[in-house]
PDB file of C-alpha atoms in Angstrom:
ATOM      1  CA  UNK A   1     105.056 120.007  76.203  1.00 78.00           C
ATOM      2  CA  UNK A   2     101.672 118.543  75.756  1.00 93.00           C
ATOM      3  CA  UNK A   3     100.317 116.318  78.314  1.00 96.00           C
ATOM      4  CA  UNK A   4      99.486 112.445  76.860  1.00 97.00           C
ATOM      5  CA  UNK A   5      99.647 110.141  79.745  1.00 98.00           C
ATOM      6  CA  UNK A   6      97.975 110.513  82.966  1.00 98.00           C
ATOM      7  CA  UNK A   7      98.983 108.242  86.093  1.00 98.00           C
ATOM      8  CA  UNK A   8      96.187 108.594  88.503  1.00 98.00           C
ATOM      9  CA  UNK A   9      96.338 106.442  91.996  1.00 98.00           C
ATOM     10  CA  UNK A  10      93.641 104.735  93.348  1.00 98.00           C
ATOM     11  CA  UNK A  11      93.280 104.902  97.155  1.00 97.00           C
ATOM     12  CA  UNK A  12      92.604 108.438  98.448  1.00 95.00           C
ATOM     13  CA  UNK A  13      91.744 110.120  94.827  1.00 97.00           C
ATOM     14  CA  UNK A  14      89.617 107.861  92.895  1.00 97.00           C
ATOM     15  CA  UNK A  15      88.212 105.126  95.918  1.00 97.00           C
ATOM     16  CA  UNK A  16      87.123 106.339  98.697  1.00 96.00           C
ATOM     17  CA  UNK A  17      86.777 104.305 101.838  1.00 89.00           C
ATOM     18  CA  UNK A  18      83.886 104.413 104.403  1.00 77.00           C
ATOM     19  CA  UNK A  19      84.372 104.270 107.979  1.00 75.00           C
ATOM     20  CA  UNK A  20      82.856 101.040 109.005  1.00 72.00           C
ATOM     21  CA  UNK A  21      86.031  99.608 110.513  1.00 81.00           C
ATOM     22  CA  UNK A  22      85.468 100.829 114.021  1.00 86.00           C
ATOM     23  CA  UNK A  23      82.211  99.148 114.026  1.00 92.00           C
ATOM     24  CA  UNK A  24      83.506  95.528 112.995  1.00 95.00           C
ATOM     25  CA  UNK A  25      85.789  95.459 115.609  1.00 95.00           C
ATOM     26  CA  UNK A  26      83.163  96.676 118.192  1.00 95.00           C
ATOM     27  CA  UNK A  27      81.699  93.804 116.742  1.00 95.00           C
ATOM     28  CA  UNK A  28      84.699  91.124 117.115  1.00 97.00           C
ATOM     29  CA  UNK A  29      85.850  92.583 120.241  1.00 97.00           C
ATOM     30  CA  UNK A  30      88.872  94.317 118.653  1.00 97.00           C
ATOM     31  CA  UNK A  31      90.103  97.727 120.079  1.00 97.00           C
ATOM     32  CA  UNK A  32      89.252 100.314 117.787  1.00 95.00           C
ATOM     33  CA  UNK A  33      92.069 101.023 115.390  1.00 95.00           C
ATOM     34  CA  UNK A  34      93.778  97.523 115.335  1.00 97.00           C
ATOM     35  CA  UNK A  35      92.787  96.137 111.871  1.00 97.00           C
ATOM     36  CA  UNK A  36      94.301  98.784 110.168  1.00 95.00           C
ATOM     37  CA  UNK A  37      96.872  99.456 112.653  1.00 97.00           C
ATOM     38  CA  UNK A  38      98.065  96.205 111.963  1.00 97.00           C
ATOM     39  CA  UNK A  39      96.909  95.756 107.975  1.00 97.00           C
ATOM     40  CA  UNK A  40      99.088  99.305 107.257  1.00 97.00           C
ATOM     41  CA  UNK A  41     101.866  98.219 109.223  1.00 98.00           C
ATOM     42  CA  UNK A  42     104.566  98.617 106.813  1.00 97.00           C
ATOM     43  CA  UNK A  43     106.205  94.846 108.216  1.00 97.00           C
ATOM     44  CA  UNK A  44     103.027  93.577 106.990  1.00 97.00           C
ATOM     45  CA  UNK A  45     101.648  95.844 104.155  1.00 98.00           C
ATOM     46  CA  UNK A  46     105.074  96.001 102.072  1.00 98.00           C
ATOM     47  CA  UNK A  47     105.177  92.500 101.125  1.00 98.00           C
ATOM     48  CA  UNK A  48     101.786  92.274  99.823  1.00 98.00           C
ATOM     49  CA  UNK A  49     101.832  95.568  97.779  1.00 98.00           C
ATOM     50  CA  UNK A  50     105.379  94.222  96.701  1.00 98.00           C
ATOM     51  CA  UNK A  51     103.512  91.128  95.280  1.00 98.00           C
ATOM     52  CA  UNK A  52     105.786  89.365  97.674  1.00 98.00           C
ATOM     53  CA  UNK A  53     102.396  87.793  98.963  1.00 97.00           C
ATOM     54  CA  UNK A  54      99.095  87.422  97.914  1.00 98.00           C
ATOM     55  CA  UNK A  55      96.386  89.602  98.855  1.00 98.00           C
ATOM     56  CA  UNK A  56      94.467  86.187 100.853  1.00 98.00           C
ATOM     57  CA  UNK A  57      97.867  85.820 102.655  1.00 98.00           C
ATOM     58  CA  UNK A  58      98.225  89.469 103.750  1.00 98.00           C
ATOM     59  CA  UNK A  59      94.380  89.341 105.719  1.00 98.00           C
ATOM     60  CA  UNK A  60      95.503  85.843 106.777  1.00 98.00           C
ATOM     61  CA  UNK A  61      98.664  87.302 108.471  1.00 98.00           C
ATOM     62  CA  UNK A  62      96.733  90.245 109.263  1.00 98.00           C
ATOM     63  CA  UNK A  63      94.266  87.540 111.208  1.00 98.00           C
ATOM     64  CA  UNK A  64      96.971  85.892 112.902  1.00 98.00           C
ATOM     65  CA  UNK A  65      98.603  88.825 114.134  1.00 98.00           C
ATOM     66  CA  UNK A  66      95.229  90.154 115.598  1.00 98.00           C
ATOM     67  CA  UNK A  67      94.767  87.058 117.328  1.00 98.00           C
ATOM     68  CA  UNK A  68      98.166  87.025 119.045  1.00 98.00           C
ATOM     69  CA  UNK A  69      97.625  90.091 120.198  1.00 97.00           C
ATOM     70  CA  UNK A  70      94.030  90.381 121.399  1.00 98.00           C
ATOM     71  CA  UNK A  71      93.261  86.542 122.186  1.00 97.00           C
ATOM     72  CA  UNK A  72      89.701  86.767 123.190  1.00 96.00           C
ATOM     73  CA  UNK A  73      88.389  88.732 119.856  1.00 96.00           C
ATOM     74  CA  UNK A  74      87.177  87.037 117.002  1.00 97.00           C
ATOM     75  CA  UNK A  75      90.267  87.576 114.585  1.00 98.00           C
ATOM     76  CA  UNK A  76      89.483  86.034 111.482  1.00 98.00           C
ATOM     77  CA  UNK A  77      85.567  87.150 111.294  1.00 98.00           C
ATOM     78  CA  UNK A  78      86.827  90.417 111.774  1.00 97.00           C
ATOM     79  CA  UNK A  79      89.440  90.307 108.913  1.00 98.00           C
ATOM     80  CA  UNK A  80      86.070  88.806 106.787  1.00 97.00           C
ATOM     81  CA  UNK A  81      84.414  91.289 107.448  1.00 96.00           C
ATOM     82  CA  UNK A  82      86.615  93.865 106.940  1.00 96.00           C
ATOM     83  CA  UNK A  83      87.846  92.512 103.474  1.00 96.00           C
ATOM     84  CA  UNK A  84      84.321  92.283 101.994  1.00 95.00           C
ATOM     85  CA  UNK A  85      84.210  96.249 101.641  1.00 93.00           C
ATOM     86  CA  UNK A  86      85.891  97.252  97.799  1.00 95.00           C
ATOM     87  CA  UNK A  87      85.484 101.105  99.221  1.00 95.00           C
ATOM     88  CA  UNK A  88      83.348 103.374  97.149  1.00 96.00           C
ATOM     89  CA  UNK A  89      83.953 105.487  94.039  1.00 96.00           C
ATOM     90  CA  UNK A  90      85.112 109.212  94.473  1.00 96.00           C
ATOM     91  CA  UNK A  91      82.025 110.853  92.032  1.00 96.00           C
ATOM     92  CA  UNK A  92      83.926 113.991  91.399  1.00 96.00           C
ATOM     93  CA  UNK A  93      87.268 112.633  90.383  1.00 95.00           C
ATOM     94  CA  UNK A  94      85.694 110.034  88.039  1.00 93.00           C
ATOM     95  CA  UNK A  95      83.424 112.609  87.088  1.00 95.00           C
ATOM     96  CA  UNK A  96      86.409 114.937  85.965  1.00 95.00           C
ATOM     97  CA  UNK A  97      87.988 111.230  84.333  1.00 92.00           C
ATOM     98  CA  UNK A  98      85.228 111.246  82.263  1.00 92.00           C
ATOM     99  CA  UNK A  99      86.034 114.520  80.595  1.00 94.00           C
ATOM    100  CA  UNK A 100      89.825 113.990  79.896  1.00 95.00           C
ATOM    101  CA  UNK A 101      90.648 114.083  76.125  1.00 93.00           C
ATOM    102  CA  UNK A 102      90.011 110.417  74.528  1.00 91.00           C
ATOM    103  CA  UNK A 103      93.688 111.127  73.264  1.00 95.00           C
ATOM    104  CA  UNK A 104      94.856 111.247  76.705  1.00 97.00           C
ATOM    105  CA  UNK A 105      95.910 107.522  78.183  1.00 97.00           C
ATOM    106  CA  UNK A 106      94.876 106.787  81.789  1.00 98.00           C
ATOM    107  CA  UNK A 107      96.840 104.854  83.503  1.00 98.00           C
ATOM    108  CA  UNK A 108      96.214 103.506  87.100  1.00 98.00           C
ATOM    109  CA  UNK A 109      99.549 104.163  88.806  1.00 98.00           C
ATOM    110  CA  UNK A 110      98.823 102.477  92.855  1.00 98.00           C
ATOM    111  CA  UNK A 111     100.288 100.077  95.271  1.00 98.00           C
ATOM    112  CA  UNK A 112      97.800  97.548  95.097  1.00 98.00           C
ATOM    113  CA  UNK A 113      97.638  94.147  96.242  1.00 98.00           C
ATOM    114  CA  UNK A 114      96.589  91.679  94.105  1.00 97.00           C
ATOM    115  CA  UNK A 115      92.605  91.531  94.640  1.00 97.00           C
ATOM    116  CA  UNK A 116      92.988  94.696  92.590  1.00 98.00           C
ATOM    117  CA  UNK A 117      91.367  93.743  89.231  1.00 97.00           C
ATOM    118  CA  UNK A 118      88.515  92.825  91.041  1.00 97.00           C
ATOM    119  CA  UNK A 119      87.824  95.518  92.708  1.00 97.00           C
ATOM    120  CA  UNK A 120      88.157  97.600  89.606  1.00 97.00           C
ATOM    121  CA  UNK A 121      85.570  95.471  88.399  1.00 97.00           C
ATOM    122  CA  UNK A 122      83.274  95.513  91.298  1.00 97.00           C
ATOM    123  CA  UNK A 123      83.902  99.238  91.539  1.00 97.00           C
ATOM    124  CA  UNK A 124      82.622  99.639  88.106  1.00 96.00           C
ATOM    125  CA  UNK A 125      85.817 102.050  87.281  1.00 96.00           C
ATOM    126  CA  UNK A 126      88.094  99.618  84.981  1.00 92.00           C
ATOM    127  CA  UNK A 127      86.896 100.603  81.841  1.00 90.00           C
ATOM    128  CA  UNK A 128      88.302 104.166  82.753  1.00 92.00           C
ATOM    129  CA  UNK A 129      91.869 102.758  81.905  1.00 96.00           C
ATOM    130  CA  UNK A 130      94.113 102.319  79.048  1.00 96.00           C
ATOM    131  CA  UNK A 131      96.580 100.289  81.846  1.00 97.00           C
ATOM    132  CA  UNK A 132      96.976  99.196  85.099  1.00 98.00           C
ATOM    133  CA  UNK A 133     100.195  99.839  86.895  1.00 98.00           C
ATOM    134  CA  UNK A 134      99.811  97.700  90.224  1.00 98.00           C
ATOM    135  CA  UNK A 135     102.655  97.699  92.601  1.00 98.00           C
ATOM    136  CA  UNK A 136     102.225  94.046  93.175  1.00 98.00           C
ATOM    137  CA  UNK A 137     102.529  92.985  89.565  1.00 98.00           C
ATOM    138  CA  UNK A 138     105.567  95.333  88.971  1.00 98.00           C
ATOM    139  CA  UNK A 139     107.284  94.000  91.811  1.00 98.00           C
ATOM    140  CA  UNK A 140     108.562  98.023  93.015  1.00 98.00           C
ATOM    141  CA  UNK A 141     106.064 100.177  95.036  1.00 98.00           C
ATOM    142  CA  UNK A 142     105.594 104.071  94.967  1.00 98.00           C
ATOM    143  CA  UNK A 143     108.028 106.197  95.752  1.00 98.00           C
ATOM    144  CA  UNK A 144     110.325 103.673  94.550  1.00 98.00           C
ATOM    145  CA  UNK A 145     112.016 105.475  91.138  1.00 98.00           C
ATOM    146  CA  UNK A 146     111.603 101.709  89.503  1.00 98.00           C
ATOM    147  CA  UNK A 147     107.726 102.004  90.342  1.00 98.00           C
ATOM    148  CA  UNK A 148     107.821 105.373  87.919  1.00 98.00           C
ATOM    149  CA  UNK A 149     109.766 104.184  84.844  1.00 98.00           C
ATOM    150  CA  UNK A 150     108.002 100.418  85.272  1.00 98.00           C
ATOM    151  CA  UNK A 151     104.161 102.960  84.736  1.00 98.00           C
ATOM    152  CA  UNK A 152     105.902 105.050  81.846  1.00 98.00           C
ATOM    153  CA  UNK A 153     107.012 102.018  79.862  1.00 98.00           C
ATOM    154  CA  UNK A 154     103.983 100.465  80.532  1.00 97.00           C
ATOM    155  CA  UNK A 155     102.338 103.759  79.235  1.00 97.00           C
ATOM    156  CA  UNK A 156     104.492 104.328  76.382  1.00 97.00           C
ATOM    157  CA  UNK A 157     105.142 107.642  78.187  1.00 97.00           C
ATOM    158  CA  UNK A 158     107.803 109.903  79.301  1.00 98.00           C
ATOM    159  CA  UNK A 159     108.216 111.993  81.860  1.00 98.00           C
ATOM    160  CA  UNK A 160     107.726 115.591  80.286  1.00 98.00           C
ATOM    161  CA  UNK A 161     104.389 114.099  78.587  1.00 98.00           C
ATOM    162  CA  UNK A 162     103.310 112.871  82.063  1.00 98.00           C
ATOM    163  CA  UNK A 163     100.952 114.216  84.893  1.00 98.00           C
ATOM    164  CA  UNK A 164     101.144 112.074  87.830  1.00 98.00           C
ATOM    165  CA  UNK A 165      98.217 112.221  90.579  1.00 98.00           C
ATOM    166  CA  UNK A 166      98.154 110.825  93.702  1.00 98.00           C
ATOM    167  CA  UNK A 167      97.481 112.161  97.406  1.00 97.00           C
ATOM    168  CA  UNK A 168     100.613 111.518  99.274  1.00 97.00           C
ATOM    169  CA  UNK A 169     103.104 114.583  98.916  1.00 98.00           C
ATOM    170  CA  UNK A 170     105.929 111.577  98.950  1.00 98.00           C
ATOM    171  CA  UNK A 171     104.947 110.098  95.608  1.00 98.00           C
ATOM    172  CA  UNK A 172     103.888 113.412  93.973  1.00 98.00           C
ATOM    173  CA  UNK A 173     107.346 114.424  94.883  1.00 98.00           C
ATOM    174  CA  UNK A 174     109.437 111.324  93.468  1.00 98.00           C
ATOM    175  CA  UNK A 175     107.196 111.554  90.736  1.00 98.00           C
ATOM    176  CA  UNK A 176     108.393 114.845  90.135  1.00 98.00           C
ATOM    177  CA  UNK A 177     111.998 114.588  90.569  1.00 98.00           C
ATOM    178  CA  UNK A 178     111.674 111.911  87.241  1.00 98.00           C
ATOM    179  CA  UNK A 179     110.339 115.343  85.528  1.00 98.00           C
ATOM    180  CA  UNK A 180     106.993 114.040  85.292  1.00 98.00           C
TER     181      UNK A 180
END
């Protein structure tokens, strides 16, 4: 079968993220290590790429949580700070985007919060899609089979017509087992 839809994630294949997070907590007397320690958590992240929470409440708690912990760093500058970076655009993969057959829908498969729009747009990299399938608008999150068929209808896909991208062996793999 022929190939129409392409679900491509977002975090690790098409943004990139620098590593300026060790020297913002230098910075606000964090240890280095604890924002994302505690942003990735899944206690904290699931909720927010659920949609369970906005993306403003998920660095509030994240804030909060840092500040329990290490009381005599500066918490909530930190979290700022942190949250003003969008990442950076991976050249090669939206270089090979670029060349995919204009018959070919793109589709952004990701667990996303719900700042993600906006970073498209500051990015620069929306236009590159025919949809957005955000974990925190569909209300399931990857490797969650509902995730899957939620991108495909959105699509207007199936499975066989399908290649699904993404860098974590976990969601290639439930991808997979759908047929995709």
């Amino acid at each position: 079968m022929q190939i129409k839809t392409i679900l491509v994630d977002l975090d690790g294949v098409l943004r990139l993220w620098p590593g300026e997070t060790c020297s913002i907590e230098d910075e606000h007397l964090l240890p280095r290590g604890a924002i994302e320690q505690k942003a990735f958590s899944p206690a904290i992240l699931v909720p927010v790429i659920r949609g369970s929470v906005s993306d403003d409440q998920w660095r509030e708690q994240i804030a909060n949580e840092l500040q329990k912990n290490y009381p005599n760093c500066h918490a909530f500058a930190a979290v700022q700070h942190w949250s003003k970076s969008v990442g950076s655009v991976n050249p090669k993969a939206i270089e090979a985007l670029s060349k995919i057959d204009s018959d070919v829908k793109v589709v952004l498969a990701t667990n996303a919060t719900s700042r993600l729009r906006a970073d498209l747009a500051a990015l620069g990299i929306h236009e590159f899609f025919h949809d957005i399938a955000n974990s925190s608008e569909l209300g399931y999150v990857k490797p969650e089979p509902e995730f899957y068929r939620a991108a495909l209808k959105l699509a207007g896909s199936i499975p066989e017509e399908t290649l699904f991208i993404d860098d974590t062996l976990e969601n290639v793999d439930a991808a997979a087992s759908l047929g995709m």
